[in-house]
Amino acid sequence: MTLAKVIEALLFSTQKPLSAKEMVDVIKRAGQVDDLSPNEFAKVRVSEVAAALEELKIGYEQQERAFQLVEKAEGWQLATDPAYANWVRQLFPAPKPARLTAPALETLAIIAYRQPITRPDVEAVRGVAIDGVLQTLMEHGLVKISGRAEIPGRPLLYETTQSFLDHFGLRNLDELPNVEELRKRYLPVSPRSQPPATVAGVADAAPRSASAATENL
């Protein structure tokens, strides 16, 4: 018996992703109830679990298995290789989820790269009202309300959800394509988000909104 095999058994049995730390906790608890079954991995460390996960991942790839080890935002999980999706899908004949429209995808992209961001700021970029589109994104669980902006009127702030990361196969927001470049690019903002003019009658040349203030986070 090896640590990699123990981890493989855990991943095969779980219905949710497991982090390396969660695996360590589970492995260490084994044998505590039954003293007659000694736990040879009772002193396992997170670094050892991480090495075993990498061993499993490489092994599956080399063996060209029909499944793979995937790291998600919440942890590691066994998943079917996308190449076999056409057949596996027949086991789950549920209605296909509605596809997002181009306006919805554009709105989602703006929120993803500039979050947290207000609805008026998103509308300033897109040039159209997004009430219906925003509601659709929230119904799909891709966007949520994260608070209120500290500007007059205190409009709601929106950001992406954990489901957004899972849907697009991201571990975190830093894995968004060209994330640093697009976060720094200047975008139009709503007049309500602009600070007072620094000189009477002269507006700031590059106003910063609540969304722009977070672009370097």
CSV table of N, CA and C in Angstrom, one decimal, residues 26-143:
chain,number,residue,atom,x,y,z
A,26,VAL,N,-8.0,13.6,6.9
A,26,VAL,CA,-8.7,12.3,6.7
A,26,VAL,C,-7.8,11.2,7.0
A,27,ILE,N,-6.6,11.3,6.4
A,27,ILE,CA,-5.6,10.2,6.5
A,27,ILE,C,-5.2,10.0,7.9
A,28,LYS,N,-4.9,11.1,8.6
A,28,LYS,CA,-4.4,11.0,10.0
A,28,LYS,C,-5.5,10.5,10.9
A,29,ARG,N,-6.8,10.7,10.6
A,29,ARG,CA,-7.9,10.2,11.5
A,29,ARG,C,-8.1,8.7,11.4
A,30,ALA,N,-7.6,8.1,10.3
A,30,ALA,CA,-7.8,6.7,10.0
A,30,ALA,C,-7.1,5.9,11.1
A,31,GLY,N,-7.7,4.9,11.7
A,31,GLY,CA,-7.1,4.0,12.7
A,31,GLY,C,-7.3,4.5,14.1
A,32,GLN,N,-7.9,5.7,14.3
A,32,GLN,CA,-8.1,6.3,15.6
A,32,GLN,C,-9.1,5.5,16.4
A,33,VAL,N,-10.1,5.0,15.7
A,33,VAL,CA,-11.2,4.2,16.3
A,33,VAL,C,-10.8,2.8,16.6
A,34,ASP,N,-10.1,2.2,15.6
A,34,ASP,CA,-9.7,0.8,15.7
A,34,ASP,C,-8.2,0.7,15.9
A,35,ASP,N,-7.8,0.5,17.2
A,35,ASP,CA,-6.4,0.5,17.5
A,35,ASP,C,-5.7,-0.8,16.9
A,36,LEU,N,-6.5,-1.8,16.5
A,36,LEU,CA,-6.0,-3.0,15.9
A,36,LEU,C,-5.5,-2.8,14.5
A,37,SER,N,-5.9,-1.7,13.9
A,37,SER,CA,-5.5,-1.4,12.5
A,37,SER,C,-4.6,-0.2,12.5
A,38,PRO,N,-3.3,-0.4,12.7
A,38,PRO,CA,-2.4,0.7,12.7
A,38,PRO,C,-2.4,1.6,11.5
A,39,ASN,N,-2.2,2.8,11.6
A,39,ASN,CA,-2.2,3.8,10.5
A,39,ASN,C,-0.8,4.1,10.1
A,40,GLU,N,-0.3,3.5,9.1
A,40,GLU,CA,1.1,3.8,8.7
A,40,GLU,C,1.3,5.1,8.1
A,41,PHE,N,0.3,5.9,7.8
A,41,PHE,CA,0.4,7.2,7.3
A,41,PHE,C,-0.1,8.3,8.3
A,42,ALA,N,0.0,8.0,9.6
A,42,ALA,CA,-0.5,8.9,10.6
A,42,ALA,C,0.3,10.2,10.7
A,43,LYS,N,1.5,10.2,10.2
A,43,LYS,CA,2.3,11.4,10.3
A,43,LYS,C,2.6,12.0,9.0
A,44,VAL,N,1.6,11.8,8.0
A,44,VAL,CA,1.8,12.3,6.7
A,44,VAL,C,1.7,13.8,6.7
A,45,ARG,N,2.5,14.5,5.8
A,45,ARG,CA,2.5,15.9,5.7
A,45,ARG,C,1.9,16.4,4.4
A,46,VAL,N,1.5,17.7,4.4
A,46,VAL,CA,0.8,18.2,3.2
A,46,VAL,C,1.8,18.1,2.0
A,47,SER,N,3.1,18.3,2.2
A,47,SER,CA,4.0,18.3,1.1
A,47,SER,C,4.1,16.9,0.5
A,48,GLU,N,3.9,15.8,1.3
A,48,GLU,CA,3.9,14.5,0.9
A,48,GLU,C,2.7,14.2,0.0
A,49,VAL,N,1.5,14.7,0.5
A,49,VAL,CA,0.3,14.5,-0.2
A,49,VAL,C,0.4,15.2,-1.6
A,50,ALA,N,0.9,16.4,-1.6
A,50,ALA,CA,1.1,17.1,-2.9
A,50,ALA,C,2.0,16.4,-3.8
A,51,ALA,N,3.0,15.7,-3.4
A,51,ALA,CA,3.9,14.9,-4.2
A,51,ALA,C,3.2,13.7,-4.7
A,52,ALA,N,2.4,13.1,-3.9
A,52,ALA,CA,1.6,11.9,-4.3
A,52,ALA,C,0.5,12.3,-5.4
A,53,LEU,N,-0.1,13.5,-5.2
A,53,LEU,CA,-1.1,13.9,-6.2
A,53,LEU,C,-0.4,14.1,-7.5
A,54,GLU,N,0.8,14.7,-7.5
A,54,GLU,CA,1.5,14.9,-8.8
A,54,GLU,C,1.9,13.6,-9.4
A,55,GLU,N,2.2,12.6,-8.6
A,55,GLU,CA,2.6,11.3,-9.1
A,55,GLU,C,1.3,10.7,-9.8
A,56,LEU,N,0.2,10.8,-9.1
A,56,LEU,CA,-1.1,10.3,-9.7
A,56,LEU,C,-1.4,11.0,-11.0
A,57,LYS,N,-1.3,12.3,-11.0
A,57,LYS,CA,-1.6,13.1,-12.2
A,57,LYS,C,-0.8,12.7,-13.4
A,58,ILE,N,0.5,12.6,-13.2
A,58,ILE,CA,1.4,12.2,-14.3
A,58,ILE,C,1.2,10.8,-14.7
A,59,GLY,N,0.9,9.9,-13.7
A,59,GLY,CA,0.6,8.5,-14.1
A,59,GLY,C,-0.6,8.3,-15.0
A,60,TYR,N,-1.7,9.0,-14.6
A,60,TYR,CA,-2.9,8.9,-15.4
A,60,TYR,C,-2.6,9.4,-16.9
A,61,GLU,N,-1.8,10.5,-17.0
A,61,GLU,CA,-1.5,11.0,-18.3
A,61,GLU,C,-0.7,10.1,-19.1
A,62,GLN,N,0.3,9.5,-18.5
A,62,GLN,CA,1.2,8.5,-19.2
A,62,GLN,C,0.4,7.3,-19.6
A,63,GLN,N,-0.5,6.9,-18.8
A,63,GLN,CA,-1.3,5.7,-19.1
A,63,GLN,C,-2.5,5.9,-20.0
A,64,GLU,N,-2.7,7.2,-20.3
A,64,GLU,CA,-3.8,7.7,-21.2
A,64,GLU,C,-5.1,7.1,-20.7
A,65,ARG,N,-5.4,7.3,-19.4
A,65,ARG,CA,-6.6,6.8,-18.9
A,65,ARG,C,-7.8,7.7,-19.4
A,66,ALA,N,-9.0,7.2,-19.2
A,66,ALA,CA,-10.2,7.9,-19.6
A,66,ALA,C,-10.6,8.9,-18.6
A,67,PHE,N,-9.9,9.0,-17.5
A,67,PHE,CA,-10.2,10.1,-16.5
A,67,PHE,C,-8.8,10.8,-16.2
A,68,GLN,N,-8.9,11.9,-15.5
A,68,GLN,CA,-7.8,12.7,-15.2
A,68,GLN,C,-7.9,13.3,-13.8
A,69,LEU,N,-6.8,13.7,-13.2
A,69,LEU,CA,-6.8,14.4,-11.9
A,69,LEU,C,-6.8,15.9,-12.2
A,70,VAL,N,-7.8,16.6,-11.7
A,70,VAL,CA,-8.0,18.0,-12.0
A,70,VAL,C,-7.9,18.8,-10.7
A,71,GLU,N,-7.2,19.9,-10.7
A,71,GLU,CA,-7.2,20.8,-9.5
A,71,GLU,C,-8.2,21.9,-9.8
A,72,LYS,N,-9.1,22.0,-8.9
A,72,LYS,CA,-10.1,23.1,-8.9
A,72,LYS,C,-9.9,24.1,-7.8
A,73,ALA,N,-10.7,25.1,-7.7
A,73,ALA,CA,-10.5,26.1,-6.7
A,73,ALA,C,-10.6,25.5,-5.3
A,74,GLU,N,-11.5,24.5,-5.1
A,74,GLU,CA,-11.7,23.9,-3.8
A,74,GLU,C,-10.8,22.8,-3.5
A,75,GLY,N,-10.1,22.3,-4.5
A,75,GLY,CA,-9.2,21.1,-4.3
A,75,GLY,C,-9.1,20.3,-5.5
A,76,TRP,N,-8.7,19.0,-5.2
A,76,TRP,CA,-8.5,18.0,-6.3
A,76,TRP,C,-9.7,17.1,-6.5
A,77,GLN,N,-9.9,16.6,-7.8
A,77,GLN,CA,-11.0,15.8,-8.0
A,77,GLN,C,-10.7,14.9,-9.3
A,78,LEU,N,-11.2,13.7,-9.3
A,78,LEU,CA,-11.1,12.9,-10.5
A,78,LEU,C,-12.2,13.3,-11.4
A,79,ALA,N,-11.9,13.4,-12.7
A,79,ALA,CA,-12.9,13.8,-13.7
A,79,ALA,C,-12.7,13.1,-15.0
A,80,THR,N,-13.7,12.9,-15.7
A,80,THR,CA,-13.6,12.2,-17.0
A,80,THR,C,-12.9,13.1,-18.0
A,81,ASP,N,-12.0,12.5,-18.8
A,81,ASP,CA,-11.3,13.2,-19.9
A,81,ASP,C,-12.4,13.8,-20.8
A,82,PRO,N,-12.3,15.1,-21.1
A,82,PRO,CA,-13.3,15.7,-22.0
A,82,PRO,C,-13.4,15.0,-23.4
A,83,ALA,N,-12.4,14.2,-23.8
A,83,ALA,CA,-12.5,13.5,-25.1
A,83,ALA,C,-13.7,12.5,-25.1
A,84,TYR,N,-14.1,12.1,-23.9
A,84,TYR,CA,-15.1,11.1,-23.7
A,84,TYR,C,-16.5,11.6,-23.3
A,85,ALA,N,-16.6,13.0,-23.4
A,85,ALA,CA,-17.8,13.6,-22.9
A,85,ALA,C,-19.0,13.2,-23.7
A,86,ASN,N,-18.9,13.0,-25.0
A,86,ASN,CA,-20.0,12.6,-25.9
A,86,ASN,C,-20.7,11.4,-25.4
A,87,TRP,N,-19.9,10.4,-24.9
A,87,TRP,CA,-20.5,9.1,-24.4
A,87,TRP,C,-21.0,9.3,-23.0
A,88,VAL,N,-20.2,9.9,-22.1
A,88,VAL,CA,-20.6,10.0,-20.7
A,88,VAL,C,-21.8,10.8,-20.6
A,89,ARG,N,-22.0,11.8,-21.5
A,89,ARG,CA,-23.2,12.7,-21.4
A,89,ARG,C,-24.5,11.9,-21.5
A,90,GLN,N,-24.5,10.7,-22.1
A,90,GLN,CA,-25.7,10.0,-22.3
A,90,GLN,C,-26.2,9.4,-21.0
A,91,LEU,N,-25.3,9.4,-20.0
A,91,LEU,CA,-25.7,8.9,-18.7
A,91,LEU,C,-26.5,9.9,-17.9
A,92,PHE,N,-26.4,11.2,-18.4
A,92,PHE,CA,-27.0,12.3,-17.7
A,92,PHE,C,-27.9,13.1,-18.7
A,93,PRO,N,-29.0,12.5,-19.0
A,93,PRO,CA,-29.9,13.2,-20.1
A,93,PRO,C,-30.6,14.4,-19.6
A,94,ALA,N,-30.1,15.1,-18.6
A,94,ALA,CA,-30.8,16.3,-18.2
A,94,ALA,C,-30.8,17.3,-19.3
A,95,PRO,N,-31.8,18.3,-19.3
A,95,PRO,CA,-31.8,19.3,-20.3
A,95,PRO,C,-30.5,20.1,-20.2
A,96,LYS,N,-30.0,20.5,-21.4
A,96,LYS,CA,-28.8,21.3,-21.5
A,96,LYS,C,-29.0,22.7,-20.9
A,97,PRO,N,-28.0,23.2,-20.1
A,97,PRO,CA,-28.2,24.5,-19.6
A,97,PRO,C,-28.3,25.6,-20.7
A,98,ALA,N,-29.0,26.6,-20.5
A,98,ALA,CA,-29.2,27.6,-21.5
A,98,ALA,C,-27.8,28.3,-21.8
A,99,ARG,N,-27.5,28.5,-23.0
A,99,ARG,CA,-26.2,29.2,-23.4
A,99,ARG,C,-26.3,30.6,-23.1
A,100,LEU,N,-25.2,31.2,-22.7
A,100,LEU,CA,-25.2,32.7,-22.4
A,100,LEU,C,-25.1,33.4,-23.7
A,101,THR,N,-25.9,34.5,-23.8
A,101,THR,CA,-25.9,35.3,-25.0
A,101,THR,C,-24.6,36.1,-25.0
A,102,ALA,N,-24.3,36.7,-26.2
A,102,ALA,CA,-23.1,37.5,-26.4
A,102,ALA,C,-23.1,38.7,-25.4
A,103,PRO,N,-24.3,39.4,-25.2
A,103,PRO,CA,-24.3,40.5,-24.2
A,103,PRO,C,-24.0,40.0,-22.8
A,104,ALA,N,-24.5,38.8,-22.5
A,104,ALA,CA,-24.3,38.2,-21.1
A,104,ALA,C,-22.8,37.9,-20.9
A,105,LEU,N,-22.2,37.4,-22.0
A,105,LEU,CA,-20.7,37.1,-21.9
A,105,LEU,C,-19.9,38.3,-21.8
A,106,GLU,N,-20.3,39.4,-22.5
A,106,GLU,CA,-19.5,40.6,-22.4
A,106,GLU,C,-19.7,41.2,-21.0
A,107,THR,N,-20.9,41.2,-20.5
A,107,THR,CA,-21.1,41.7,-19.1
A,107,THR,C,-20.3,40.9,-18.1
A,108,LEU,N,-20.3,39.6,-18.2
A,108,LEU,CA,-19.6,38.7,-17.3
A,108,LEU,C,-18.1,39.0,-17.4
A,109,ALA,N,-17.6,39.2,-18.6
A,109,ALA,CA,-16.1,39.5,-18.7
A,109,ALA,C,-15.8,40.8,-18.0
A,110,ILE,N,-16.6,41.8,-18.2
A,110,ILE,CA,-16.3,43.1,-17.5
A,110,ILE,C,-16.3,42.9,-16.0
A,111,ILE,N,-17.3,42.2,-15.5
A,111,ILE,CA,-17.3,42.0,-14.0
A,111,ILE,C,-16.1,41.2,-13.6
A,112,ALA,N,-15.8,40.1,-14.3
A,112,ALA,CA,-14.7,39.3,-13.9
A,112,ALA,C,-13.4,40.0,-13.8
A,113,TYR,N,-13.1,40.9,-14.8
A,113,TYR,CA,-11.8,41.6,-14.8
A,113,TYR,C,-11.8,42.8,-13.9
A,114,ARG,N,-12.9,43.4,-13.6
A,114,ARG,CA,-12.9,44.7,-12.8
A,114,ARG,C,-13.7,44.6,-11.5
A,115,GLN,N,-13.9,43.4,-11.0
A,115,GLN,CA,-14.7,43.2,-9.8
A,115,GLN,C,-13.9,43.7,-8.6
A,116,PRO,N,-14.6,44.2,-7.5
A,116,PRO,CA,-16.1,44.4,-7.5
A,116,PRO,C,-16.4,45.7,-8.3
A,117,ILE,N,-17.5,45.7,-9.0
A,117,ILE,CA,-17.9,46.8,-9.9
A,117,ILE,C,-19.4,47.1,-9.8
A,118,THR,N,-19.8,48.3,-10.0
A,118,THR,CA,-21.2,48.7,-9.9
A,118,THR,C,-21.8,48.5,-11.2
A,119,ARG,N,-23.2,48.4,-11.2
A,119,ARG,CA,-23.9,48.2,-12.4
A,119,ARG,C,-23.7,49.4,-13.4
A,120,PRO,N,-23.8,50.7,-12.8
A,120,PRO,CA,-23.6,51.9,-13.7
A,120,PRO,C,-22.2,51.8,-14.4
A,121,ASP,N,-21.2,51.3,-13.7
A,121,ASP,CA,-19.9,51.3,-14.4
A,121,ASP,C,-19.8,50.3,-15.5
A,122,VAL,N,-20.5,49.1,-15.3
A,122,VAL,CA,-20.6,48.1,-16.4
A,122,VAL,C,-21.4,48.7,-17.5
A,123,GLU,N,-22.4,49.4,-17.3
A,123,GLU,CA,-23.2,50.0,-18.3
A,123,GLU,C,-22.5,51.1,-19.1
A,124,ALA,N,-21.6,51.8,-18.3
A,124,ALA,CA,-20.8,52.9,-19.0
A,124,ALA,C,-19.8,52.2,-20.0
A,125,VAL,N,-19.3,51.0,-19.7
A,125,VAL,CA,-18.5,50.3,-20.7
A,125,VAL,C,-19.3,49.8,-21.9
A,126,ARG,N,-20.4,49.2,-21.6
A,126,ARG,CA,-21.2,48.5,-22.6
A,126,ARG,C,-22.0,49.5,-23.4
A,127,GLY,N,-22.4,50.6,-22.8
A,127,GLY,CA,-23.2,51.6,-23.4
A,127,GLY,C,-24.7,51.3,-23.5
A,128,VAL,N,-25.1,50.3,-22.8
A,128,VAL,CA,-26.5,49.9,-22.7
A,128,VAL,C,-26.9,49.5,-21.3
A,129,ALA,N,-28.2,49.5,-21.0
A,129,ALA,CA,-28.6,49.0,-19.7
A,129,ALA,C,-28.4,47.5,-19.6
A,130,ILE,N,-28.1,47.0,-18.4
A,130,ILE,CA,-27.8,45.6,-18.3
A,130,ILE,C,-28.7,44.9,-17.2
A,131,ASP,N,-29.8,45.5,-16.8
A,131,ASP,CA,-30.6,44.9,-15.8
A,131,ASP,C,-31.0,43.5,-16.1
A,132,GLY,N,-31.5,43.2,-17.2
A,132,GLY,CA,-31.9,41.9,-17.6
A,132,GLY,C,-30.8,40.9,-17.7
A,133,VAL,N,-29.7,41.4,-18.3
A,133,VAL,CA,-28.5,40.5,-18.4
A,133,VAL,C,-27.9,40.2,-17.0
A,134,LEU,N,-27.8,41.2,-16.2
A,134,LEU,CA,-27.3,41.0,-14.8
A,134,LEU,C,-28.1,40.0,-14.0
A,135,GLN,N,-29.4,40.1,-14.2
A,135,GLN,CA,-30.3,39.2,-13.5
A,135,GLN,C,-30.1,37.7,-14.0
A,136,THR,N,-29.9,37.6,-15.3
A,136,THR,CA,-29.6,36.3,-15.9
A,136,THR,C,-28.4,35.7,-15.3
A,137,LEU,N,-27.3,36.5,-15.2
A,137,LEU,CA,-26.0,36.0,-14.7
A,137,LEU,C,-26.2,35.6,-13.2
A,138,MET,N,-27.0,36.3,-12.5
A,138,MET,CA,-27.2,36.0,-11.1
A,138,MET,C,-28.0,34.7,-10.9
A,139,GLU,N,-29.0,34.5,-11.8
A,139,GLU,CA,-29.8,33.3,-11.8
A,139,GLU,C,-29.0,32.1,-12.1
A,140,HIS,N,-28.0,32.3,-13.0
A,140,HIS,CA,-27.1,31.2,-13.3
A,140,HIS,C,-26.0,30.9,-12.3
A,141,GLY,N,-26.0,31.8,-11.2
A,141,GLY,CA,-25.0,31.6,-10.2
A,141,GLY,C,-23.6,32.0,-10.5
A,142,LEU,N,-23.5,32.8,-11.6
A,142,LEU,CA,-22.1,33.2,-12.0
A,142,LEU,C,-21.7,34.5,-11.4
A,143,VAL,N,-22.7,35.3,-11.0
A,143,VAL,CA,-22.4,36.7,-10.4
A,143,VAL,C,-23.2,36.8,-9.1
